[in-house]
Amino acid sequence: MDQKSIVALNNVSLNYHSLEGETPALRDICLNVQRGEFIGIVGPSGCGKTTILSLVAGLIKPTSGQVLIEGKEVDGPSSKIGYMLQQDHLFEWRTIRQNVLLGLEIQDKISKETTEHTDHLLETYGLADFRNHYPQQLSGGMRQRVALIRTLAVNPEVLLLDEPFSALDYQTRLALSDEVGDIIRKENKTALLVTHDISEAISMSDRVLVLSKRPGTIKSTHKIELSGENRSPVELRKAPEFRHYFNSLWKELDVHVS
Ligand code: ADP
Ligand code: MG
């Protein structure tokens, strides 16, 4: 096995079982994610993107194949994994600081060190002035930033992001994708980002996977190399290679308006 590989899926297939019968969601997925890598996952709706994240999070087990984190088979949720969703799931009756400390509370890891780390994150990422505010006093973009800090507070190795910007308006999602990408790189985290926004995937990721329609298989992998000094996703969209990646991903996704 590759020593640096932090997340590995080896020939993973997953079938869901329900009263209506069996739904094959994923078939024969092979993926090796390197430490510090940012992976974008795109594919048609219902192709199994969320299912991949649920497998890595240990929320479900593969029907066949293996899911490994740092070389060990996943057998349930682990504090190595942080999950960020489209809804921020902030508790309205808790202040911002109380919200970001929640994960540590649940994991019984409140200590001087962990709370200092959390306060430091709030400070570094521009939320210190809002620590005693309540979620409803914040904009949608700021709330998602709080959700990210809450995820980072428990110090996970791998961040799973499931369409985290979908509920936001275009302007906010551009700015926030910029910030979130920046924060994740600065904190040296590995990330798997599911998105239906091709531009977002290209501008944020080191590698973009395109999934086929259900049962999802990896149709292609695109290593993204954009030129330019500035790593910000907004600036990277202006790189000359951007259009090329966009066109090939668009073709592969084979989007039809019906
Ligand atoms: P995506 O995130 O790409 O839209 P999902 O991973 O959520 O897709 O789902 C993949 C497929 O599996 C879909 O067809 C979905 O309807 C089905 N599915 C998801 N979760 C369940 C479940 N708990 N039981 C049965 N089928 C499911
Ligand atoms: Mg999904």
PDB file of C-alpha atoms and ligand atoms in Angstrom:
ATOM      1  CA  MET A   1       0.000   0.000   0.000  1.00  0.00           C
ATOM      2  CA  ASP A   2       1.015   3.567  -0.685  1.00  0.00           C
ATOM      3  CA  GLN A   3       2.486   4.934   2.557  1.00  0.00           C
ATOM      4  CA  LYS A   4       1.195   8.445   2.109  1.00  0.00           C
ATOM      5  CA  SER A   5      -2.316   7.375   1.227  1.00  0.00           C
ATOM      6  CA  ILE A   6      -4.627   8.599   3.988  1.00  0.00           C
ATOM      7  CA  VAL A   7      -7.949   7.477   2.515  1.00  0.00           C
ATOM      8  CA  ALA A   8      -8.215   4.426   0.311  1.00  0.00           C
ATOM      9  CA  LEU A   9     -11.182   2.767  -1.325  1.00  0.00           C
ATOM     10  CA  ASN A  10     -10.314  -0.610  -2.793  1.00  0.00           C
ATOM     11  CA  ASN A  11     -12.868  -2.030  -5.222  1.00  0.00           C
ATOM     12  CA  VAL A  12     -15.740  -0.665  -3.174  1.00  0.00           C
ATOM     13  CA  SER A  13     -19.286  -1.489  -4.134  1.00  0.00           C
ATOM     14  CA  LEU A  14     -22.375  -0.553  -2.203  1.00  0.00           C
ATOM     15  CA  ASN A  15     -25.960  -1.714  -2.524  1.00  0.00           C
ATOM     16  CA  TYR A  16     -28.707  -0.156  -0.436  1.00  0.00           C
ATOM     17  CA  HIS A  17     -31.443  -2.446   0.767  1.00  0.00           C
ATOM     18  CA  SER A  18     -34.958  -1.225   1.313  1.00  0.00           C
ATOM     19  CA  LEU A  19     -38.518  -2.535   1.151  1.00  0.00           C
ATOM     20  CA  GLU A  20     -38.575  -1.789  -2.563  1.00  0.00           C
ATOM     21  CA  GLY A  21     -35.551  -4.009  -3.069  1.00  0.00           C
ATOM     22  CA  GLU A  22     -31.888  -3.532  -3.701  1.00  0.00           C
ATOM     23  CA  THR A  23     -30.373  -0.333  -5.109  1.00  0.00           C
ATOM     24  CA  PRO A  24     -26.825  -0.615  -6.419  1.00  0.00           C
ATOM     25  CA  ALA A  25     -25.367   2.818  -5.580  1.00  0.00           C
ATOM     26  CA  LEU A  26     -21.638   2.356  -6.204  1.00  0.00           C
ATOM     27  CA  ARG A  27     -19.679  -0.177  -8.195  1.00  0.00           C
ATOM     28  CA  ASP A  28     -16.007  -1.004  -7.981  1.00  0.00           C
ATOM     29  CA  ILE A  29     -14.689   2.337  -6.755  1.00  0.00           C
ATOM     30  CA  CYS A  30     -10.894   2.545  -6.394  1.00  0.00           C
ATOM     31  CA  LEU A  31      -9.417   5.684  -4.937  1.00  0.00           C
ATOM     32  CA  ASN A  32      -6.236   6.637  -3.124  1.00  0.00           C
ATOM     33  CA  VAL A  33      -6.167  10.035  -1.486  1.00  0.00           C
ATOM     34  CA  GLN A  34      -2.806  11.445  -0.434  1.00  0.00           C
ATOM     35  CA  ARG A  35      -2.368  13.379   2.796  1.00  0.00           C
ATOM     36  CA  GLY A  36      -3.054  17.051   2.159  1.00  0.00           C
ATOM     37  CA  GLU A  37      -4.773  16.397  -1.137  1.00  0.00           C
ATOM     38  CA  PHE A  38      -8.003  18.175  -2.091  1.00  0.00           C
ATOM     39  CA  ILE A  39     -10.312  15.909  -4.072  1.00  0.00           C
ATOM     40  CA  GLY A  40     -13.382  17.166  -5.910  1.00  0.00           C
ATOM     41  CA  ILE A  41     -16.182  14.739  -6.734  1.00  0.00           C
ATOM     42  CA  VAL A  42     -18.746  15.560  -9.403  1.00  0.00           C
ATOM     43  CA  GLY A  43     -21.411  13.450 -11.058  1.00  0.00           C
ATOM     44  CA  PRO A  44     -25.096  13.372 -11.862  1.00  0.00           C
ATOM     45  CA  SER A  45     -27.627  13.592  -9.075  1.00  0.00           C
ATOM     46  CA  GLY A  46     -28.158  10.224  -7.360  1.00  0.00           C
ATOM     47  CA  CYS A  47     -24.911   8.696  -8.660  1.00  0.00           C
ATOM     48  CA  GLY A  48     -23.548   7.921  -5.205  1.00  0.00           C
ATOM     49  CA  LYS A  49     -21.455  10.955  -4.242  1.00  0.00           C
ATOM     50  CA  THR A  50     -22.886  11.260  -0.748  1.00  0.00           C
ATOM     51  CA  THR A  51     -22.596   7.492  -0.410  1.00  0.00           C
ATOM     52  CA  ILE A  52     -18.815   7.728  -0.933  1.00  0.00           C
ATOM     53  CA  LEU A  53     -18.580  10.263   1.887  1.00  0.00           C
ATOM     54  CA  SER A  54     -20.803   8.136   4.149  1.00  0.00           C
ATOM     55  CA  LEU A  55     -18.484   5.172   3.571  1.00  0.00           C
ATOM     56  CA  VAL A  56     -15.379   7.205   4.429  1.00  0.00           C
ATOM     57  CA  ALA A  57     -17.179   8.587   7.492  1.00  0.00           C
ATOM     58  CA  GLY A  58     -17.882   5.041   8.646  1.00  0.00           C
ATOM     59  CA  LEU A  59     -21.651   5.639   8.647  1.00  0.00           C
ATOM     60  CA  ILE A  60     -22.226   2.708   6.300  1.00  0.00           C
ATOM     61  CA  LYS A  61     -20.196  -0.366   5.388  1.00  0.00           C
ATOM     62  CA  PRO A  62     -19.342  -1.357   1.825  1.00  0.00           C
ATOM     63  CA  THR A  63     -21.189  -4.340   0.358  1.00  0.00           C
ATOM     64  CA  SER A  64     -17.835  -5.458  -0.987  1.00  0.00           C
ATOM     65  CA  GLY A  65     -14.339  -4.038  -1.047  1.00  0.00           C
ATOM     66  CA  GLN A  66     -12.487  -2.084   1.610  1.00  0.00           C
ATOM     67  CA  VAL A  67     -12.452   1.458   2.954  1.00  0.00           C
ATOM     68  CA  LEU A  68      -9.205   2.345   4.727  1.00  0.00           C
ATOM     69  CA  ILE A  69      -8.165   5.382   6.757  1.00  0.00           C
ATOM     70  CA  GLU A  70      -4.425   5.521   7.346  1.00  0.00           C
ATOM     71  CA  GLY A  71      -4.245   1.900   6.266  1.00  0.00           C
ATOM     72  CA  LYS A  72      -6.834   0.671   8.791  1.00  0.00           C
ATOM     73  CA  GLU A  73     -10.213  -0.616   7.755  1.00  0.00           C
ATOM     74  CA  VAL A  74     -12.988   1.783   8.771  1.00  0.00           C
ATOM     75  CA  ASP A  75     -15.373   0.175  11.267  1.00  0.00           C
ATOM     76  CA  GLY A  76     -17.472   3.123  12.403  1.00  0.00           C
ATOM     77  CA  PRO A  77     -17.332   6.888  12.868  1.00  0.00           C
ATOM     78  CA  SER A  78     -13.905   8.169  13.855  1.00  0.00           C
ATOM     79  CA  SER A  79     -12.591  11.455  15.199  1.00  0.00           C
ATOM     80  CA  LYS A  80     -10.142  11.457  12.292  1.00  0.00           C
ATOM     81  CA  ILE A  81     -13.029  12.448  10.047  1.00  0.00           C
ATOM     82  CA  GLY A  82     -14.901  15.756  10.009  1.00  0.00           C
ATOM     83  CA  TYR A  83     -18.139  16.140   8.068  1.00  0.00           C
ATOM     84  CA  MET A  84     -19.576  19.408   6.761  1.00  0.00           C
ATOM     85  CA  LEU A  85     -22.978  19.501   5.132  1.00  0.00           C
ATOM     86  CA  GLN A  86     -25.120  21.823   3.065  1.00  0.00           C
ATOM     87  CA  GLN A  87     -27.122  22.812   6.146  1.00  0.00           C
ATOM     88  CA  ASP A  88     -24.898  24.245   8.824  1.00  0.00           C
ATOM     89  CA  HIS A  89     -26.818  22.562  11.686  1.00  0.00           C
ATOM     90  CA  LEU A  90     -25.886  25.301  14.123  1.00  0.00           C
ATOM     91  CA  PHE A  91     -27.951  25.379  17.298  1.00  0.00           C
ATOM     92  CA  GLU A  92     -29.808  28.695  17.486  1.00  0.00           C
ATOM     93  CA  TRP A  93     -29.839  28.765  21.289  1.00  0.00           C
ATOM     94  CA  ARG A  94     -26.071  28.427  21.550  1.00  0.00           C
ATOM     95  CA  THR A  95     -23.623  31.239  20.923  1.00  0.00           C
ATOM     96  CA  ILE A  96     -21.075  30.917  18.121  1.00  0.00           C
ATOM     97  CA  ARG A  97     -18.402  29.881  20.601  1.00  0.00           C
ATOM     98  CA  GLN A  98     -20.716  27.352  22.254  1.00  0.00           C
ATOM     99  CA  ASN A  99     -21.561  25.989  18.808  1.00  0.00           C
ATOM    100  CA  VAL A 100     -17.960  25.512  17.745  1.00  0.00           C
ATOM    101  CA  LEU A 101     -17.149  23.808  21.054  1.00  0.00           C
ATOM    102  CA  LEU A 102     -19.996  21.329  20.582  1.00  0.00           C
ATOM    103  CA  GLY A 103     -17.969  18.610  18.833  1.00  0.00           C
ATOM    104  CA  LEU A 104     -15.362  18.691  21.580  1.00  0.00           C
ATOM    105  CA  GLU A 105     -18.110  18.479  24.213  1.00  0.00           C
ATOM    106  CA  ILE A 106     -19.652  15.453  22.510  1.00  0.00           C
ATOM    107  CA  GLN A 107     -16.280  13.744  22.269  1.00  0.00           C
ATOM    108  CA  ASP A 108     -15.560  14.676  25.895  1.00  0.00           C
ATOM    109  CA  LYS A 109     -12.412  16.492  24.829  1.00  0.00           C
ATOM    110  CA  ILE A 110     -12.911  19.898  26.423  1.00  0.00           C
ATOM    111  CA  SER A 111      -9.594  20.996  27.885  1.00  0.00           C
ATOM    112  CA  LYS A 112      -7.562  24.172  28.169  1.00  0.00           C
ATOM    113  CA  GLU A 113      -5.620  23.144  25.104  1.00  0.00           C
ATOM    114  CA  THR A 114      -8.610  22.283  22.891  1.00  0.00           C
ATOM    115  CA  THR A 115     -10.590  25.401  23.850  1.00  0.00           C
ATOM    116  CA  GLU A 116      -7.538  27.564  23.205  1.00  0.00           C
ATOM    117  CA  HIS A 117      -7.150  25.919  19.806  1.00  0.00           C
ATOM    118  CA  THR A 118     -10.821  26.636  19.067  1.00  0.00           C
ATOM    119  CA  ASP A 119     -10.540  30.281  20.161  1.00  0.00           C
ATOM    120  CA  HIS A 120      -7.450  30.554  18.000  1.00  0.00           C
ATOM    121  CA  LEU A 121      -9.390  29.248  14.987  1.00  0.00           C
ATOM    122  CA  LEU A 122     -12.193  31.759  15.643  1.00  0.00           C
ATOM    123  CA  GLU A 123      -9.613  34.512  15.853  1.00  0.00           C
ATOM    124  CA  THR A 124      -7.601  33.473  12.783  1.00  0.00           C
ATOM    125  CA  TYR A 125     -10.644  33.128  10.592  1.00  0.00           C
ATOM    126  CA  GLY A 126     -12.334  36.380  11.497  1.00  0.00           C
ATOM    127  CA  LEU A 127     -15.022  35.190  13.877  1.00  0.00           C
ATOM    128  CA  ALA A 128     -13.622  36.316  17.224  1.00  0.00           C
ATOM    129  CA  ASP A 129     -15.883  39.381  17.299  1.00  0.00           C
ATOM    130  CA  PHE A 130     -18.924  37.153  16.839  1.00  0.00           C
ATOM    131  CA  ARG A 131     -18.124  34.552  19.481  1.00  0.00           C
ATOM    132  CA  ASN A 132     -20.926  35.713  21.770  1.00  0.00           C
ATOM    133  CA  HIS A 133     -23.433  36.241  18.961  1.00  0.00           C
ATOM    134  CA  TYR A 134     -26.160  33.751  18.113  1.00  0.00           C
ATOM    135  CA  PRO A 135     -26.322  32.034  14.683  1.00  0.00           C
ATOM    136  CA  GLN A 136     -29.360  34.030  13.530  1.00  0.00           C
ATOM    137  CA  GLN A 137     -27.338  37.226  13.844  1.00  0.00           C
ATOM    138  CA  LEU A 138     -24.902  35.955  11.178  1.00  0.00           C
ATOM    139  CA  SER A 139     -25.142  35.792   7.374  1.00  0.00           C
ATOM    140  CA  GLY A 140     -25.400  32.429   5.598  1.00  0.00           C
ATOM    141  CA  GLY A 141     -21.756  32.599   4.534  1.00  0.00           C
ATOM    142  CA  MET A 142     -20.566  33.334   8.059  1.00  0.00           C
ATOM    143  CA  ARG A 143     -22.683  30.521   9.447  1.00  0.00           C
ATOM    144  CA  GLN A 144     -20.981  28.082   7.072  1.00  0.00           C
ATOM    145  CA  ARG A 145     -17.624  29.407   8.187  1.00  0.00           C
ATOM    146  CA  VAL A 146     -18.674  28.723  11.797  1.00  0.00           C
ATOM    147  CA  ALA A 147     -19.694  25.201  10.745  1.00  0.00           C
ATOM    148  CA  LEU A 148     -16.235  24.689   9.262  1.00  0.00           C
ATOM    149  CA  ILE A 149     -14.515  25.946  12.425  1.00  0.00           C
ATOM    150  CA  ARG A 150     -16.707  23.604  14.494  1.00  0.00           C
ATOM    151  CA  THR A 151     -15.558  20.745  12.256  1.00  0.00           C
ATOM    152  CA  LEU A 152     -11.910  21.804  12.577  1.00  0.00           C
ATOM    153  CA  ALA A 153     -12.136  22.240  16.360  1.00  0.00           C
ATOM    154  CA  VAL A 154     -12.027  18.479  16.905  1.00  0.00           C
ATOM    155  CA  ASN A 155      -8.906  18.397  14.746  1.00  0.00           C
ATOM    156  CA  PRO A 156      -9.896  15.817  12.134  1.00  0.00           C
ATOM    157  CA  GLU A 157      -7.390  14.632   9.542  1.00  0.00           C
ATOM    158  CA  VAL A 158      -9.885  14.397   6.724  1.00  0.00           C
ATOM    159  CA  LEU A 159     -12.718  16.789   5.933  1.00  0.00           C
ATOM    160  CA  LEU A 160     -15.758  15.579   4.055  1.00  0.00           C
ATOM    161  CA  LEU A 161     -17.682  18.406   2.432  1.00  0.00           C
ATOM    162  CA  ASP A 162     -21.061  17.551   0.922  1.00  0.00           C
ATOM    163  CA  GLU A 163     -22.213  20.430  -1.279  1.00  0.00           C
ATOM    164  CA  PRO A 164     -21.389  22.826   1.558  1.00  0.00           C
ATOM    165  CA  PHE A 165     -22.115  25.964  -0.453  1.00  0.00           C
ATOM    166  CA  SER A 166     -25.267  24.903  -2.301  1.00  0.00           C
ATOM    167  CA  ALA A 167     -27.664  26.825  -0.123  1.00  0.00           C
ATOM    168  CA  LEU A 168     -25.801  30.115  -0.589  1.00  0.00           C
ATOM    169  CA  ASP A 169     -26.176  32.809  -3.224  1.00  0.00           C
ATOM    170  CA  TYR A 170     -23.573  32.947  -5.989  1.00  0.00           C
ATOM    171  CA  GLN A 171     -21.519  35.845  -4.610  1.00  0.00           C
ATOM    172  CA  THR A 172     -21.311  34.310  -1.159  1.00  0.00           C
ATOM    173  CA  ARG A 173     -20.384  30.863  -2.436  1.00  0.00           C
ATOM    174  CA  LEU A 174     -17.541  32.291  -4.512  1.00  0.00           C
ATOM    175  CA  ALA A 175     -16.117  34.197  -1.561  1.00  0.00           C
ATOM    176  CA  LEU A 176     -16.680  31.315   0.835  1.00  0.00           C
ATOM    177  CA  SER A 177     -15.179  28.649  -1.417  1.00  0.00           C
ATOM    178  CA  ASP A 178     -12.144  30.881  -1.555  1.00  0.00           C
ATOM    179  CA  GLU A 179     -11.949  31.144   2.224  1.00  0.00           C
ATOM    180  CA  VAL A 180     -12.741  27.512   2.926  1.00  0.00           C
ATOM    181  CA  GLY A 181     -10.128  26.296   0.432  1.00  0.00           C
ATOM    182  CA  ASP A 182      -7.634  28.603   2.048  1.00  0.00           C
ATOM    183  CA  ILE A 183      -8.453  27.489   5.589  1.00  0.00           C
ATOM    184  CA  ILE A 184      -8.278  23.796   4.693  1.00  0.00           C
ATOM    185  CA  ARG A 185      -4.859  24.223   3.050  1.00  0.00           C
ATOM    186  CA  LYS A 186      -3.503  26.343   5.896  1.00  0.00           C
ATOM    187  CA  GLU A 187      -4.626  23.761   8.427  1.00  0.00           C
ATOM    188  CA  ASN A 188      -2.991  21.010   6.316  1.00  0.00           C
ATOM    189  CA  LYS A 189      -6.128  18.952   6.025  1.00  0.00           C
ATOM    190  CA  THR A 190      -7.101  16.405   3.429  1.00  0.00           C
ATOM    191  CA  ALA A 191     -10.479  17.099   1.851  1.00  0.00           C
ATOM    192  CA  LEU A 192     -13.134  15.359  -0.209  1.00  0.00           C
ATOM    193  CA  LEU A 193     -15.535  17.883  -1.683  1.00  0.00           C
ATOM    194  CA  VAL A 194     -18.774  16.844  -3.340  1.00  0.00           C
ATOM    195  CA  THR A 195     -20.234  19.547  -5.536  1.00  0.00           C
ATOM    196  CA  HIS A 196     -22.436  19.901  -8.592  1.00  0.00           C
ATOM    197  CA  ASP A 197     -20.585  23.077  -9.534  1.00  0.00           C
ATOM    198  CA  ILE A 198     -17.857  22.195 -12.058  1.00  0.00           C
ATOM    199  CA  SER A 199     -16.077  25.542 -11.657  1.00  0.00           C
ATOM    200  CA  GLU A 200     -16.006  25.130  -7.911  1.00  0.00           C
ATOM    201  CA  ALA A 201     -14.539  21.631  -8.244  1.00  0.00           C
ATOM    202  CA  ILE A 202     -11.816  22.781 -10.656  1.00  0.00           C
ATOM    203  CA  SER A 203     -10.844  25.880  -8.715  1.00  0.00           C
ATOM    204  CA  MET A 204     -10.659  24.171  -5.318  1.00  0.00           C
ATOM    205  CA  SER A 205      -9.287  20.707  -6.099  1.00  0.00           C
ATOM    206  CA  ASP A 206      -5.970  19.043  -6.862  1.00  0.00           C
ATOM    207  CA  ARG A 207      -7.890  16.244  -8.533  1.00  0.00           C
ATOM    208  CA  VAL A 208     -11.463  15.974  -9.750  1.00  0.00           C
ATOM    209  CA  LEU A 209     -13.278  12.651 -10.063  1.00  0.00           C
ATOM    210  CA  VAL A 210     -16.189  12.328 -12.433  1.00  0.00           C
ATOM    211  CA  LEU A 211     -18.694   9.652 -11.492  1.00  0.00           C
ATOM    212  CA  SER A 212     -20.980   7.914 -13.956  1.00  0.00           C
ATOM    213  CA  LYS A 213     -24.694   7.734 -13.307  1.00  0.00           C
ATOM    214  CA  ARG A 214     -25.921   5.167 -10.802  1.00  0.00           C
ATOM    215  CA  PRO A 215     -24.447   2.734  -9.954  1.00  0.00           C
ATOM    216  CA  GLY A 216     -21.614   5.218  -9.681  1.00  0.00           C
ATOM    217  CA  THR A 217     -18.249   4.225 -11.073  1.00  0.00           C
ATOM    218  CA  ILE A 218     -15.247   6.500 -11.525  1.00  0.00           C
ATOM    219  CA  LYS A 219     -15.594   7.597 -15.116  1.00  0.00           C
ATOM    220  CA  SER A 220     -12.449   9.703 -15.142  1.00  0.00           C
ATOM    221  CA  THR A 221      -9.950  11.514 -12.965  1.00  0.00           C
ATOM    222  CA  HIS A 222      -8.596  14.944 -13.818  1.00  0.00           C
ATOM    223  CA  LYS A 223      -5.430  16.230 -12.205  1.00  0.00           C
ATOM    224  CA  ILE A 224      -5.852  19.981 -12.011  1.00  0.00           C
ATOM    225  CA  GLU A 225      -2.878  22.206 -12.671  1.00  0.00           C
ATOM    226  CA  LEU A 226      -3.702  25.847 -13.004  1.00  0.00           C
ATOM    227  CA  SER A 227      -1.004  28.440 -13.561  1.00  0.00           C
ATOM    228  CA  GLY A 228      -0.875  31.650 -11.578  1.00  0.00           C
ATOM    229  CA  GLU A 229       0.793  32.926  -8.444  1.00  0.00           C
ATOM    230  CA  ASN A 230      -2.401  33.453  -6.546  1.00  0.00           C
ATOM    231  CA  ARG A 231      -3.909  30.206  -5.253  1.00  0.00           C
ATOM    232  CA  SER A 232      -7.285  31.763  -4.521  1.00  0.00           C
ATOM    233  CA  PRO A 233     -10.101  29.870  -6.281  1.00  0.00           C
ATOM    234  CA  VAL A 234     -11.545  33.122  -7.609  1.00  0.00           C
ATOM    235  CA  GLU A 235      -8.213  34.050  -9.235  1.00  0.00           C
ATOM    236  CA  LEU A 236      -7.575  30.494 -10.431  1.00  0.00           C
ATOM    237  CA  ARG A 237     -10.774  30.681 -12.478  1.00  0.00           C
ATOM    238  CA  LYS A 238      -8.968  33.174 -14.683  1.00  0.00           C
ATOM    239  CA  ALA A 239      -6.100  30.771 -15.462  1.00  0.00           C
ATOM    240  CA  PRO A 240      -5.864  29.868 -19.152  1.00  0.00           C
ATOM    241  CA  GLU A 241      -6.219  26.120 -18.434  1.00  0.00           C
ATOM    242  CA  PHE A 242      -9.464  26.628 -16.573  1.00  0.00           C
ATOM    243  CA  ARG A 243     -11.665  26.665 -19.667  1.00  0.00           C
ATOM    244  CA  HIS A 244     -10.028  23.495 -20.946  1.00  0.00           C
ATOM    245  CA  TYR A 245     -10.804  21.608 -17.720  1.00  0.00           C
ATOM    246  CA  PHE A 246     -14.298  23.043 -17.650  1.00  0.00           C
ATOM    247  CA  ASN A 247     -15.029  21.872 -21.191  1.00  0.00           C
ATOM    248  CA  SER A 248     -13.747  18.348 -20.680  1.00  0.00           C
ATOM    249  CA  LEU A 249     -15.604  17.922 -17.378  1.00  0.00           C
ATOM    250  CA  TRP A 250     -18.760  19.337 -18.909  1.00  0.00           C
ATOM    251  CA  LYS A 251     -18.539  16.856 -21.793  1.00  0.00           C
ATOM    252  CA  GLU A 252     -17.950  13.941 -19.465  1.00  0.00           C
ATOM    253  CA  LEU A 253     -20.834  14.846 -17.235  1.00  0.00           C
ATOM    254  CA  ASP A 254     -22.940  14.674 -20.351  1.00  0.00           C
ATOM    255  CA  VAL A 255     -25.562  17.005 -18.968  1.00  0.00           C
ATOM    256  CA  HIS A 256     -28.888  16.955 -20.746  1.00  0.00           C
ATOM    257  CA  VAL A 257     -31.720  19.280 -20.024  1.00  0.00           C
ATOM    258  CA  SER A 258     -34.859  17.221 -20.353  1.00  0.00           C
TER     259      SER A 258
HETATM  260  P1  ADP B   1     -25.750  11.663  -4.718  1.00  0.00           P
HETATM  261  O1  ADP B   1     -25.195  12.198  -3.459  1.00  0.00           O
HETATM  262  O2  ADP B   1     -24.751  11.476  -5.807  1.00  0.00           O
HETATM  263  O3  ADP B   1     -26.926  12.479  -5.230  1.00  0.00           O
HETATM  264  P2  ADP B   1     -26.460   9.379  -3.076  1.00  0.00           P
HETATM  265  O4  ADP B   1     -25.158   8.831  -2.675  1.00  0.00           O
HETATM  266  O5  ADP B   1     -27.200  10.175  -2.061  1.00  0.00           O
HETATM  267  O6  ADP B   1     -26.332  10.190  -4.449  1.00  0.00           O
HETATM  268  O7  ADP B   1     -27.419   8.183  -3.495  1.00  0.00           O
HETATM  269  C1  ADP B   1     -27.081   7.241  -4.506  1.00  0.00           C
HETATM  270  C2  ADP B   1     -28.291   6.380  -4.831  1.00  0.00           C
HETATM  271  O8  ADP B   1     -28.633   5.562  -3.728  1.00  0.00           O
HETATM  272  C3  ADP B   1     -29.549   7.186  -5.143  1.00  0.00           C
HETATM  273  O9  ADP B   1     -30.225   6.553  -6.184  1.00  0.00           O
HETATM  274  C4  ADP B   1     -30.328   7.151  -3.869  1.00  0.00           C
HETATM  275  O10 ADP B   1     -31.714   7.242  -4.139  1.00  0.00           O
HETATM  276  C5  ADP B   1     -29.952   5.814  -3.291  1.00  0.00           C
HETATM  277  N1  ADP B   1     -29.957   5.853  -1.820  1.00  0.00           N
HETATM  278  C6  ADP B   1     -29.270   6.721  -1.043  1.00  0.00           C
HETATM  279  N2  ADP B   1     -29.432   6.456   0.267  1.00  0.00           N
HETATM  280  C7  ADP B   1     -30.276   5.384   0.313  1.00  0.00           C
HETATM  281  C8  ADP B   1     -30.847   4.602   1.367  1.00  0.00           C
HETATM  282  N3  ADP B   1     -30.574   4.874   2.638  1.00  0.00           N
HETATM  283  N4  ADP B   1     -31.661   3.572   1.024  1.00  0.00           N
HETATM  284  C9  ADP B   1     -31.940   3.290  -0.264  1.00  0.00           C
HETATM  285  N5  ADP B   1     -31.420   3.953  -1.306  1.00  0.00           N
HETATM  286  C10 ADP B   1     -30.611   4.988  -1.038  1.00  0.00           C
HETATM  287 MG    MG B   2     -25.699  13.857  -2.296  1.00  0.00          MG
END
